[in-house]
Each structure stands twice: as structure tokens, then as C-alpha cells.
Amino acid sequence: MKFIRILFLLIIAASLEASAGKLLLPKGATTFYADTDTIIRKRSISVGLNFGSDAMFFGRTGPIRYPFYSADVIYNTKQGFFAYGSVLRLIGYRTSIDEIDIGGGYLYRPSKKFSGSISYTRFIFNKEQRIIESATNNDINFKNAYDWGPFKSTVVMDYLFGRSNDFFITLSQSKYFEPDWRLFSNNDYLTFNPTVSMILGTQNFVHTYSLDHQEGILNPNVIKLDNSAYQYNNGRFNALNYSFKLPIAYNRPHYTFEFAYKYSIPVNVQGSLRNKRESFYNLTFFYLFY
């Protein structure tokens, strides 16, 4: 608990100073869930493939693991506007597509250290609606980030609406670095971007998801209770999750391979899900045409 309190104070202090900070592109858009962010103000098309060991949504997971793979595409304009789409399929199920996301937004960079983006995403699911993200339909995302040099501070705000309404603030501190040496040629390089994050917000989507899946899911991670007290607690604004993530990427001029490890600590888990500490693994490849 002492470590968590210190981490909380450090993130709050740096993030408040970064209110004019640098914005990053939404995950699943230009970066295809990778953490090697490169802002290119050119007309371009990016395509990406991603494998994940479990589906997480704002610090919460379903009652069982849902490994998945996804494909993404985004179109960028010189002016900073972008449109994107992605398809996701869960591994181990006969469904061809479990989720489709479509959206768009605007990327701006008023200074070298400060950049930002605002975007809208629409979530579309098949009738099974297995993953916890299916408890909502729409997301408005607004990011601010500031690169201090030794580290980068990021503040992300999300408003979810549709089947459930929630608001989140994600605070992160990261340190991007790359070695001077090259692996195979002068055009390739490795990058590392360790990040600590904290998610604060409401979790009405957990209540909606539990109501959708109370019947037919028999699992020790699900509490067979649902009452007004749980619903009230889900609507309170609390800390939801602490995490540490270590992405390691191999980069060339047009493409990137990335492996990322993430350790997640859920807190204030309310309602029907009993989320526990969990390790996540992601493999990502994306290619940029311009």
C-alpha cells in the first residue's frame, strides 16, 4: 500500500503539471496497440495485427481468460485527421468476428513536447457479447501528454455511453529510450518504453456486463449477487487499476514488431466480477504505407 500511495502522488503531481502536455494517438488507431508512437504528418495508411493473452477493458477483465487476435487499419491525412477500423476474434470459439470498432479523430501537435488527439469510437459486437467491453457502445477519447525529457506524463480522459455510461481518467508516466547499437543494419533499432499507469473512474459497465451474463456462466470469479448496493458502488468515481507495462519493439522505417508485458493490479472491484492480479502479453506488428 505504501508503494501504491507513493506512485499515486508522483503520477498526480506530474500529470497536473502536464495539463498542457503532449497528446498521444488512441490505442487501436495509428499505433495498433503498440507503444512505439511516431507522429507522421503525411497522408498514409497503416495496417496492423495483434495477439493478446486476455481482453482487458479499463482495468477489468471477464470471468475467464479471453485470448484474442485483431487486425487494424487507419488512414491519416496531412492535416491531422484520421479514420480507423478494427476487427477482433476470440481464440477458441467458432465465431468468425467478435468485435468491430470504427472511429475517427484529430491529431494536433502545437509544440515539439506537447501533442494531442481527440477521437470517437463505435463498438459493435456479435450476439454472444462475451468480452467485458460489450457492456458499452461508444467512447469519446481525449489525450494529453508532455515530454519532459527524462520521462513523459500522459493524461487520458474517456467518456463511455450507450448501454452503460462511465467516465475514466488514466494517468501514466513513461520513459522512452533506444540503444545506440543496431541489430542487422543502420535502418533498424530497438526501443523500450516502460510505463506505470493508474486508472480512475466509474464502472457501471461491470454492472451491465454482470446482468447480461449472470445466467449461463458458472465460474468462481463471478458472484451470484446483484442488488442496488453493488450498482451504487459501481457508479462511484474510484481508483480502478494500477499497472506496469514494458513494451520492447524492433523498428524499421516502415514497420514495427513489438512484444509487451503488462502486470495489472485491479482495486475497488465491485459488483459481480472478482478480478485478481494478472499478467498480460501482447504481440503486435504494424506496417506504414506513405
PDB file of N, CA, C and O in Angstrom, residues 129-203:
ATOM      1  N   GLN A 129     -21.580 -11.500 -27.289  1.00  0.00           N
ATOM      2  CA  GLN A 129     -21.083 -10.422 -26.429  1.00  0.00           C
ATOM      3  C   GLN A 129     -20.298 -10.976 -25.239  1.00  0.00           C
ATOM      4  O   GLN A 129     -20.595 -10.699 -24.079  1.00  0.00           O
ATOM      5  N   ARG A 130     -19.258 -11.742 -25.524  1.00  0.00           N
ATOM      6  CA  ARG A 130     -18.523 -12.428 -24.460  1.00  0.00           C
ATOM      7  C   ARG A 130     -17.613 -11.495 -23.659  1.00  0.00           C
ATOM      8  O   ARG A 130     -17.533 -11.602 -22.443  1.00  0.00           O
ATOM      9  N   ILE A 131     -16.878 -10.608 -24.339  1.00  0.00           N
ATOM     10  CA  ILE A 131     -15.886  -9.806 -23.631  1.00  0.00           C
ATOM     11  C   ILE A 131     -16.549  -8.651 -22.895  1.00  0.00           C
ATOM     12  O   ILE A 131     -17.637  -8.196 -23.247  1.00  0.00           O
ATOM     13  N   ILE A 132     -15.883  -8.170 -21.854  1.00  0.00           N
ATOM     14  CA  ILE A 132     -16.488  -7.183 -20.965  1.00  0.00           C
ATOM     15  C   ILE A 132     -16.724  -5.845 -21.659  1.00  0.00           C
ATOM     16  O   ILE A 132     -17.606  -5.075 -21.271  1.00  0.00           O
ATOM     17  N   GLU A 133     -15.977  -5.563 -22.707  1.00  0.00           N
ATOM     18  CA  GLU A 133     -16.162  -4.319 -23.454  1.00  0.00           C
ATOM     19  C   GLU A 133     -17.543  -4.228 -24.095  1.00  0.00           C
ATOM     20  O   GLU A 133     -18.018  -3.135 -24.424  1.00  0.00           O
ATOM     21  N   SER A 134     -18.209  -5.372 -24.260  1.00  0.00           N
ATOM     22  CA  SER A 134     -19.523  -5.396 -24.902  1.00  0.00           C
ATOM     23  C   SER A 134     -20.598  -4.716 -24.064  1.00  0.00           C
ATOM     24  O   SER A 134     -21.726  -4.538 -24.534  1.00  0.00           O
ATOM     25  N   ALA A 135     -20.274  -4.318 -22.833  1.00  0.00           N
ATOM     26  CA  ALA A 135     -21.249  -3.647 -21.976  1.00  0.00           C
ATOM     27  C   ALA A 135     -21.433  -2.180 -22.337  1.00  0.00           C
ATOM     28  O   ALA A 135     -22.230  -1.482 -21.698  1.00  0.00           O
ATOM     29  N   THR A 136     -20.714  -1.692 -23.349  1.00  0.00           N
ATOM     30  CA  THR A 136     -20.885  -0.308 -23.782  1.00  0.00           C
ATOM     31  C   THR A 136     -20.792  -0.236 -25.298  1.00  0.00           C
ATOM     32  O   THR A 136     -20.438  -1.213 -25.958  1.00  0.00           O
ATOM     33  N   ASN A 137     -21.104   0.937 -25.873  1.00  0.00           N
ATOM     34  CA  ASN A 137     -21.179   1.064 -27.330  1.00  0.00           C
ATOM     35  C   ASN A 137     -20.304   2.163 -27.914  1.00  0.00           C
ATOM     36  O   ASN A 137     -19.902   2.079 -29.076  1.00  0.00           O
ATOM     37  N   ASN A 138     -20.038   3.217 -27.135  1.00  0.00           N
ATOM     38  CA  ASN A 138     -19.377   4.394 -27.689  1.00  0.00           C
ATOM     39  C   ASN A 138     -18.323   4.920 -26.728  1.00  0.00           C
ATOM     40  O   ASN A 138     -18.481   4.837 -25.502  1.00  0.00           O
ATOM     41  N   ASP A 139     -17.261   5.494 -27.297  1.00  0.00           N
ATOM     42  CA  ASP A 139     -16.193   6.070 -26.481  1.00  0.00           C
ATOM     43  C   ASP A 139     -15.709   7.368 -27.116  1.00  0.00           C
ATOM     44  O   ASP A 139     -15.371   7.403 -28.304  1.00  0.00           O
ATOM     45  N   ILE A 140     -15.686   8.437 -26.325  1.00  0.00           N
ATOM     46  CA  ILE A 140     -15.038   9.686 -26.717  1.00  0.00           C
ATOM     47  C   ILE A 140     -13.742   9.778 -25.924  1.00  0.00           C
ATOM     48  O   ILE A 140     -13.754   9.734 -24.691  1.00  0.00           O
ATOM     49  N   ASN A 141     -12.625   9.879 -26.631  1.00  0.00           N
ATOM     50  CA  ASN A 141     -11.303   9.806 -26.025  1.00  0.00           C
ATOM     51  C   ASN A 141     -10.549  11.110 -26.248  1.00  0.00           C
ATOM     52  O   ASN A 141     -10.507  11.637 -27.359  1.00  0.00           O
ATOM     53  N   PHE A 142      -9.944  11.634 -25.177  1.00  0.00           N
ATOM     54  CA  PHE A 142      -9.174  12.877 -25.249  1.00  0.00           C
ATOM     55  C   PHE A 142      -7.864  12.671 -24.503  1.00  0.00           C
ATOM     56  O   PHE A 142      -7.870  12.332 -23.316  1.00  0.00           O
ATOM     57  N   LYS A 143      -6.728  12.853 -25.203  1.00  0.00           N
ATOM     58  CA  LYS A 143      -5.417  12.582 -24.617  1.00  0.00           C
ATOM     59  C   LYS A 143      -4.566  13.836 -24.558  1.00  0.00           C
ATOM     60  O   LYS A 143      -4.579  14.657 -25.474  1.00  0.00           O
ATOM     61  N   ASN A 144      -3.808  13.954 -23.473  1.00  0.00           N
ATOM     62  CA  ASN A 144      -2.799  14.994 -23.329  1.00  0.00           C
ATOM     63  C   ASN A 144      -1.518  14.349 -22.835  1.00  0.00           C
ATOM     64  O   ASN A 144      -1.561  13.509 -21.932  1.00  0.00           O
ATOM     65  N   ALA A 145      -0.398  14.733 -23.405  1.00  0.00           N
ATOM     66  CA  ALA A 145       0.880  14.209 -22.936  1.00  0.00           C
ATOM     67  C   ALA A 145       1.959  15.261 -23.104  1.00  0.00           C
ATOM     68  O   ALA A 145       1.919  16.062 -24.038  1.00  0.00           O
ATOM     69  N   TYR A 146       2.893  15.262 -22.185  1.00  0.00           N
ATOM     70  CA  TYR A 146       4.004  16.207 -22.239  1.00  0.00           C
ATOM     71  C   TYR A 146       5.308  15.450 -22.028  1.00  0.00           C
ATOM     72  O   TYR A 146       5.444  14.683 -21.071  1.00  0.00           O
ATOM     73  N   ASP A 147       6.247  15.672 -22.940  1.00  0.00           N
ATOM     74  CA  ASP A 147       7.544  15.015 -22.873  1.00  0.00           C
ATOM     75  C   ASP A 147       8.517  15.922 -22.134  1.00  0.00           C
ATOM     76  O   ASP A 147       8.965  16.938 -22.663  1.00  0.00           O
ATOM     77  N   TRP A 148       8.845  15.540 -20.902  1.00  0.00           N
ATOM     78  CA  TRP A 148       9.742  16.343 -20.079  1.00  0.00           C
ATOM     79  C   TRP A 148      11.207  16.106 -20.427  1.00  0.00           C
ATOM     80  O   TRP A 148      12.076  16.844 -19.964  1.00  0.00           O
ATOM     81  N   GLY A 149      11.488  15.064 -21.198  1.00  0.00           N
ATOM     82  CA  GLY A 149      12.863  14.681 -21.480  1.00  0.00           C
ATOM     83  C   GLY A 149      13.213  13.413 -20.734  1.00  0.00           C
ATOM     84  O   GLY A 149      13.294  12.330 -21.333  1.00  0.00           O
ATOM     85  N   PRO A 150      13.398  13.490 -19.405  1.00  0.00           N
ATOM     86  CA  PRO A 150      13.673  12.256 -18.655  1.00  0.00           C
ATOM     87  C   PRO A 150      12.496  11.281 -18.662  1.00  0.00           C
ATOM     88  O   PRO A 150      12.684  10.077 -18.573  1.00  0.00           O
ATOM     89  N   PHE A 151      11.262  11.794 -18.739  1.00  0.00           N
ATOM     90  CA  PHE A 151      10.085  10.938 -18.772  1.00  0.00           C
ATOM     91  C   PHE A 151       8.945  11.693 -19.441  1.00  0.00           C
ATOM     92  O   PHE A 151       9.029  12.898 -19.694  1.00  0.00           O
ATOM     93  N   LYS A 152       7.873  10.980 -19.721  1.00  0.00           N
ATOM     94  CA  LYS A 152       6.703  11.562 -20.369  1.00  0.00           C
ATOM     95  C   LYS A 152       5.483  11.367 -19.473  1.00  0.00           C
ATOM     96  O   LYS A 152       5.241  10.273 -18.951  1.00  0.00           O
ATOM     97  N   SER A 153       4.709  12.424 -19.271  1.00  0.00           N
ATOM     98  CA  SER A 153       3.477  12.369 -18.479  1.00  0.00           C
ATOM     99  C   SER A 153       2.278  12.395 -19.416  1.00  0.00           C
ATOM    100  O   SER A 153       2.229  13.202 -20.345  1.00  0.00           O
ATOM    101  N   THR A 154       1.315  11.527 -19.160  1.00  0.00           N
ATOM    102  CA  THR A 154       0.145  11.415 -20.024  1.00  0.00           C
ATOM    103  C   THR A 154      -1.128  11.427 -19.193  1.00  0.00           C
ATOM    104  O   THR A 154      -1.204  10.763 -18.155  1.00  0.00           O
ATOM    105  N   VAL A 155      -2.109  12.193 -19.638  1.00  0.00           N
ATOM    106  CA  VAL A 155      -3.441  12.218 -19.036  1.00  0.00           C
ATOM    107  C   VAL A 155      -4.448  11.884 -20.133  1.00  0.00           C
ATOM    108  O   VAL A 155      -4.484  12.541 -21.172  1.00  0.00           O
ATOM    109  N   VAL A 156      -5.247  10.847 -19.916  1.00  0.00           N
ATOM    110  CA  VAL A 156      -6.243  10.406 -20.893  1.00  0.00           C
ATOM    111  C   VAL A 156      -7.616  10.443 -20.238  1.00  0.00           C
ATOM    112  O   VAL A 156      -7.794   9.919 -19.136  1.00  0.00           O
ATOM    113  N   MET A 157      -8.575  11.058 -20.911  1.00  0.00           N
ATOM    114  CA  MET A 157      -9.952  11.087 -20.425  1.00  0.00           C
ATOM    115  C   MET A 157     -10.849  10.364 -21.423  1.00  0.00           C
ATOM    116  O   MET A 157     -10.746  10.588 -22.630  1.00  0.00           O
ATOM    117  N   ASP A 158     -11.706   9.486 -20.907  1.00  0.00           N
ATOM    118  CA  ASP A 158     -12.639   8.733 -21.739  1.00  0.00           C
ATOM    119  C   ASP A 158     -14.044   8.873 -21.183  1.00  0.00           C
ATOM    120  O   ASP A 158     -14.256   8.739 -19.966  1.00  0.00           O
ATOM    121  N   TYR A 159     -14.986   9.120 -22.085  1.00  0.00           N
ATOM    122  CA  TYR A 159     -16.406   9.109 -21.720  1.00  0.00           C
ATOM    123  C   TYR A 159     -17.087   8.019 -22.525  1.00  0.00           C
ATOM    124  O   TYR A 159     -17.102   8.054 -23.758  1.00  0.00           O
ATOM    125  N   LEU A 160     -17.625   7.014 -21.830  1.00  0.00           N
ATOM    126  CA  LEU A 160     -18.333   5.910 -22.464  1.00  0.00           C
ATOM    127  C   LEU A 160     -19.831   6.113 -22.317  1.00  0.00           C
ATOM    128  O   LEU A 160     -20.306   6.494 -21.237  1.00  0.00           O
ATOM    129  N   PHE A 161     -20.569   5.848 -23.390  1.00  0.00           N
ATOM    130  CA  PHE A 161     -22.018   5.978 -23.317  1.00  0.00           C
ATOM    131  C   PHE A 161     -22.664   4.964 -24.249  1.00  0.00           C
ATOM    132  O   PHE A 161     -22.037   4.441 -25.163  1.00  0.00           O
ATOM    133  N   GLY A 162     -23.930   4.694 -23.992  1.00  0.00           N
ATOM    134  CA  GLY A 162     -24.675   3.686 -24.747  1.00  0.00           C
ATOM    135  C   GLY A 162     -25.386   2.773 -23.779  1.00  0.00           C
ATOM    136  O   GLY A 162     -26.238   3.205 -23.000  1.00  0.00           O
ATOM    137  N   ARG A 163     -25.015   1.504 -23.766  1.00  0.00           N
ATOM    138  CA  ARG A 163     -25.633   0.550 -22.849  1.00  0.00           C
ATOM    139  C   ARG A 163     -25.269   0.853 -21.398  1.00  0.00           C
ATOM    140  O   ARG A 163     -25.994   0.491 -20.478  1.00  0.00           O
ATOM    141  N   SER A 164     -24.123   1.480 -21.175  1.00  0.00           N
ATOM    142  CA  SER A 164     -23.733   1.952 -19.849  1.00  0.00           C
ATOM    143  C   SER A 164     -22.952   3.245 -20.017  1.00  0.00           C
ATOM    144  O   SER A 164     -22.329   3.473 -21.053  1.00  0.00           O
ATOM    145  N   ASN A 165     -22.990   4.089 -18.996  1.00  0.00           N
ATOM    146  CA  ASN A 165     -22.312   5.378 -19.041  1.00  0.00           C
ATOM    147  C   ASN A 165     -21.219   5.412 -17.978  1.00  0.00           C
ATOM    148  O   ASN A 165     -21.483   5.152 -16.797  1.00  0.00           O
ATOM    149  N   ASP A 166     -19.992   5.754 -18.393  1.00  0.00           N
ATOM    150  CA  ASP A 166     -18.867   5.807 -17.469  1.00  0.00           C
ATOM    151  C   ASP A 166     -17.896   6.895 -17.888  1.00  0.00           C
ATOM    152  O   ASP A 166     -17.846   7.295 -19.057  1.00  0.00           O
ATOM    153  N   PHE A 167     -17.104   7.341 -16.909  1.00  0.00           N
ATOM    154  CA  PHE A 167     -16.062   8.335 -17.163  1.00  0.00           C
ATOM    155  C   PHE A 167     -14.769   7.852 -16.523  1.00  0.00           C
ATOM    156  O   PHE A 167     -14.774   7.359 -15.387  1.00  0.00           O
ATOM    157  N   PHE A 168     -13.646   7.976 -17.253  1.00  0.00           N
ATOM    158  CA  PHE A 168     -12.355   7.494 -16.775  1.00  0.00           C
ATOM    159  C   PHE A 168     -11.279   8.553 -16.968  1.00  0.00           C
ATOM    160  O   PHE A 168     -11.318   9.332 -17.928  1.00  0.00           O
ATOM    161  N   ILE A 169     -10.314   8.539 -16.068  1.00  0.00           N
ATOM    162  CA  ILE A 169      -9.077   9.302 -16.220  1.00  0.00           C
ATOM    163  C   ILE A 169      -7.925   8.324 -16.033  1.00  0.00           C
ATOM    164  O   ILE A 169      -7.855   7.627 -15.012  1.00  0.00           O
ATOM    165  N   THR A 170      -7.046   8.251 -17.023  1.00  0.00           N
ATOM    166  CA  THR A 170      -5.872   7.390 -16.942  1.00  0.00           C
ATOM    167  C   THR A 170      -4.621   8.258 -16.859  1.00  0.00           C
ATOM    168  O   THR A 170      -4.391   9.112 -17.718  1.00  0.00           O
ATOM    169  N   LEU A 171      -3.827   8.052 -15.811  1.00  0.00           N
ATOM    170  CA  LEU A 171      -2.599   8.808 -15.583  1.00  0.00           C
ATOM    171  C   LEU A 171      -1.413   7.875 -15.767  1.00  0.00           C
ATOM    172  O   LEU A 171      -1.387   6.778 -15.204  1.00  0.00           O
ATOM    173  N   SER A 172      -0.427   8.316 -16.554  1.00  0.00           N
ATOM    174  CA  SER A 172       0.717   7.452 -16.855  1.00  0.00           C
ATOM    175  C   SER A 172       2.015   8.237 -16.826  1.00  0.00           C
ATOM    176  O   SER A 172       2.043   9.431 -17.151  1.00  0.00           O
ATOM    177  N   GLN A 173       3.075   7.533 -16.454  1.00  0.00           N
ATOM    178  CA  GLN A 173       4.437   8.040 -16.568  1.00  0.00           C
ATOM    179  C   GLN A 173       5.236   7.003 -17.343  1.00  0.00           C
ATOM    180  O   GLN A 173       5.193   5.810 -17.023  1.00  0.00           O
ATOM    181  N   SER A 174       5.961   7.445 -18.371  1.00  0.00           N
ATOM    182  CA  SER A 174       6.724   6.509 -19.192  1.00  0.00           C
ATOM    183  C   SER A 174       8.111   7.072 -19.480  1.00  0.00           C
ATOM    184  O   SER A 174       8.344   8.284 -19.407  1.00  0.00           O
ATOM    185  N   LYS A 175       9.019   6.176 -19.818  1.00  0.00           N
ATOM    186  CA  LYS A 175      10.386   6.542 -20.168  1.00  0.00           C
ATOM    187  C   LYS A 175      10.763   5.823 -21.453  1.00  0.00           C
ATOM    188  O   LYS A 175      10.964   4.607 -21.464  1.00  0.00           O
ATOM    189  N   TYR A 176      10.831   6.567 -22.554  1.00  0.00           N
ATOM    190  CA  TYR A 176      11.184   6.001 -23.857  1.00  0.00           C
ATOM    191  C   TYR A 176      12.691   6.110 -24.065  1.00  0.00           C
ATOM    192  O   TYR A 176      13.290   7.158 -23.819  1.00  0.00           O
ATOM    193  N   PHE A 177      13.296   5.012 -24.508  1.00  0.00           N
ATOM    194  CA  PHE A 177      14.714   5.082 -24.850  1.00  0.00           C
ATOM    195  C   PHE A 177      15.039   4.009 -25.875  1.00  0.00           C
ATOM    196  O   PHE A 177      14.331   3.009 -26.012  1.00  0.00           O
ATOM    197  N   GLU A 178      16.124   4.237 -26.607  1.00  0.00           N
ATOM    198  CA  GLU A 178      16.596   3.281 -27.603  1.00  0.00           C
ATOM    199  C   GLU A 178      18.114   3.210 -27.543  1.00  0.00           C
ATOM    200  O   GLU A 178      18.793   4.230 -27.384  1.00  0.00           O
ATOM    201  N   PRO A 179      18.687   2.018 -27.645  1.00  0.00           N
ATOM    202  CA  PRO A 179      20.149   1.872 -27.621  1.00  0.00           C
ATOM    203  C   PRO A 179      20.780   2.485 -28.871  1.00  0.00           C
ATOM    204  O   PRO A 179      20.129   2.647 -29.907  1.00  0.00           O
ATOM    205  N   ASP A 180      22.070   2.796 -28.779  1.00  0.00           N
ATOM    206  CA  ASP A 180      22.793   3.351 -29.924  1.00  0.00           C
ATOM    207  C   ASP A 180      23.137   2.288 -30.957  1.00  0.00           C
ATOM    208  O   ASP A 180      23.299   2.594 -32.135  1.00  0.00           O
ATOM    209  N   TRP A 181      23.259   1.041 -30.526  1.00  0.00           N
ATOM    210  CA  TRP A 181      23.678  -0.007 -31.449  1.00  0.00           C
ATOM    211  C   TRP A 181      22.512  -0.493 -32.308  1.00  0.00           C
ATOM    212  O   TRP A 181      21.355  -0.323 -31.968  1.00  0.00           O
ATOM    213  N   ARG A 182      22.847  -1.080 -33.444  1.00  0.00           N
ATOM    214  CA  ARG A 182      21.878  -1.619 -34.385  1.00  0.00           C
ATOM    215  C   ARG A 182      22.019  -3.134 -34.460  1.00  0.00           C
ATOM    216  O   ARG A 182      23.082  -3.689 -34.175  1.00  0.00           O
ATOM    217  N   LEU A 183      20.935  -3.813 -34.875  1.00  0.00           N
ATOM    218  CA  LEU A 183      20.945  -5.270 -34.911  1.00  0.00           C
ATOM    219  C   LEU A 183      21.450  -5.824 -36.235  1.00  0.00           C
ATOM    220  O   LEU A 183      22.399  -6.600 -36.281  1.00  0.00           O
ATOM    221  N   PHE A 184      20.800  -5.442 -37.344  1.00  0.00           N
ATOM    222  CA  PHE A 184      21.116  -6.037 -38.638  1.00  0.00           C
ATOM    223  C   PHE A 184      21.581  -5.015 -39.674  1.00  0.00           C
ATOM    224  O   PHE A 184      22.270  -5.369 -40.621  1.00  0.00           O
ATOM    225  N   SER A 185      21.168  -3.760 -39.528  1.00  0.00           N
ATOM    226  CA  SER A 185      21.570  -2.730 -40.485  1.00  0.00           C
ATOM    227  C   SER A 185      21.458  -1.372 -39.810  1.00  0.00           C
ATOM    228  O   SER A 185      21.009  -1.264 -38.663  1.00  0.00           O
ATOM    229  N   ASN A 186      21.837  -0.324 -40.536  1.00  0.00           N
ATOM    230  CA  ASN A 186      21.752   1.028 -39.985  1.00  0.00           C
ATOM    231  C   ASN A 186      20.321   1.549 -39.926  1.00  0.00           C
ATOM    232  O   ASN A 186      20.069   2.609 -39.344  1.00  0.00           O
ATOM    233  N   ASN A 187      19.382   0.820 -40.542  1.00  0.00           N
ATOM    234  CA  ASN A 187      17.994   1.278 -40.596  1.00  0.00           C
ATOM    235  C   ASN A 187      17.099   0.636 -39.546  1.00  0.00           C
ATOM    236  O   ASN A 187      15.898   0.911 -39.516  1.00  0.00           O
ATOM    237  N   ASP A 188      17.635  -0.240 -38.707  1.00  0.00           N
ATOM    238  CA  ASP A 188      16.787  -0.849 -37.688  1.00  0.00           C
ATOM    239  C   ASP A 188      17.265  -0.444 -36.297  1.00  0.00           C
ATOM    240  O   ASP A 188      18.414  -0.040 -36.106  1.00  0.00           O
ATOM    241  N   TYR A 189      16.364  -0.537 -35.322  1.00  0.00           N
ATOM    242  CA  TYR A 189      16.708  -0.162 -33.956  1.00  0.00           C
ATOM    243  C   TYR A 189      15.675  -0.740 -32.998  1.00  0.00           C
ATOM    244  O   TYR A 189      14.531  -1.017 -33.364  1.00  0.00           O
ATOM    245  N   LEU A 190      16.087  -0.932 -31.749  1.00  0.00           N
ATOM    246  CA  LEU A 190      15.203  -1.381 -30.686  1.00  0.00           C
ATOM    247  C   LEU A 190      14.739  -0.189 -29.867  1.00  0.00           C
ATOM    248  O   LEU A 190      15.472   0.796 -29.703  1.00  0.00           O
ATOM    249  N   THR A 191      13.520  -0.278 -29.341  1.00  0.00           N
ATOM    250  CA  THR A 191      13.014   0.754 -28.441  1.00  0.00           C
ATOM    251  C   THR A 191      12.388   0.097 -27.215  1.00  0.00           C
ATOM    252  O   THR A 191      11.836  -1.007 -27.290  1.00  0.00           O
ATOM    253  N   PHE A 192      12.486   0.788 -26.090  1.00  0.00           N
ATOM    254  CA  PHE A 192      11.903   0.352 -24.828  1.00  0.00           C
ATOM    255  C   PHE A 192      11.081   1.511 -24.272  1.00  0.00           C
ATOM    256  O   PHE A 192      11.495   2.669 -24.358  1.00  0.00           O
ATOM    257  N   ASN A 193       9.928   1.186 -23.707  1.00  0.00           N
ATOM    258  CA  ASN A 193       9.057   2.247 -23.206  1.00  0.00           C
ATOM    259  C   ASN A 193       8.343   1.800 -21.924  1.00  0.00           C
ATOM    260  O   ASN A 193       7.118   1.652 -21.900  1.00  0.00           O
ATOM    261  N   PRO A 194       9.077   1.563 -20.820  1.00  0.00           N
ATOM    262  CA  PRO A 194       8.423   1.150 -19.570  1.00  0.00           C
ATOM    263  C   PRO A 194       7.462   2.227 -19.076  1.00  0.00           C
ATOM    264  O   PRO A 194       7.764   3.422 -19.124  1.00  0.00           O
ATOM    265  N   THR A 195       6.299   1.782 -18.586  1.00  0.00           N
ATOM    266  CA  THR A 195       5.225   2.707 -18.218  1.00  0.00           C
ATOM    267  C   THR A 195       4.529   2.237 -16.949  1.00  0.00           C
ATOM    268  O   THR A 195       4.244   1.051 -16.790  1.00  0.00           O
ATOM    269  N   VAL A 196       4.265   3.171 -16.039  1.00  0.00           N
ATOM    270  CA  VAL A 196       3.393   2.903 -14.892  1.00  0.00           C
ATOM    271  C   VAL A 196       2.127   3.727 -15.082  1.00  0.00           C
ATOM    272  O   VAL A 196       2.180   4.882 -15.517  1.00  0.00           O
ATOM    273  N   SER A 197       0.975   3.128 -14.784  1.00  0.00           N
ATOM    274  CA  SER A 197      -0.307   3.783 -15.035  1.00  0.00           C
ATOM    275  C   SER A 197      -1.269   3.557 -13.888  1.00  0.00           C
ATOM    276  O   SER A 197      -1.154   2.581 -13.137  1.00  0.00           O
ATOM    277  N   MET A 198      -2.221   4.468 -13.792  1.00  0.00           N
ATOM    278  CA  MET A 198      -3.319   4.326 -12.850  1.00  0.00           C
ATOM    279  C   MET A 198      -4.602   4.750 -13.545  1.00  0.00           C
ATOM    280  O   MET A 198      -4.633   5.768 -14.244  1.00  0.00           O
ATOM    281  N   ILE A 199      -5.666   3.962 -13.390  1.00  0.00           N
ATOM    282  CA  ILE A 199      -6.967   4.271 -13.972  1.00  0.00           C
ATOM    283  C   ILE A 199      -7.930   4.625 -12.849  1.00  0.00           C
ATOM    284  O   ILE A 199      -8.067   3.883 -11.875  1.00  0.00           O
ATOM    285  N   LEU A 200      -8.598   5.768 -12.978  1.00  0.00           N
ATOM    286  CA  LEU A 200      -9.648   6.174 -12.057  1.00  0.00           C
ATOM    287  C   LEU A 200     -10.941   6.311 -12.845  1.00  0.00           C
ATOM    288  O   LEU A 200     -10.923   6.710 -14.013  1.00  0.00           O
ATOM    289  N   GLY A 201     -12.067   6.001 -12.216  1.00  0.00           N
ATOM    290  CA  GLY A 201     -13.323   6.166 -12.928  1.00  0.00           C
ATOM    291  C   GLY A 201     -14.469   5.423 -12.282  1.00  0.00           C
ATOM    292  O   GLY A 201     -14.358   4.877 -11.181  1.00  0.00           O
ATOM    293  N   THR A 202     -15.584   5.420 -12.975  1.00  0.00           N
ATOM    294  CA  THR A 202     -16.751   4.642 -12.575  1.00  0.00           C
ATOM    295  C   THR A 202     -16.703   3.297 -13.284  1.00  0.00           C
ATOM    296  O   THR A 202     -15.901   3.089 -14.193  1.00  0.00           O
ATOM    297  N   GLN A 203     -17.565   2.377 -12.890  1.00  0.00           N
ATOM    298  CA  GLN A 203     -17.566   1.053 -13.516  1.00  0.00           C
ATOM    299  C   GLN A 203     -18.984   0.506 -13.665  1.00  0.00           C
ATOM    300  O   GLN A 203     -19.266  -0.649 -13.344  1.00  0.00           O
TER     301      GLN A 203
END
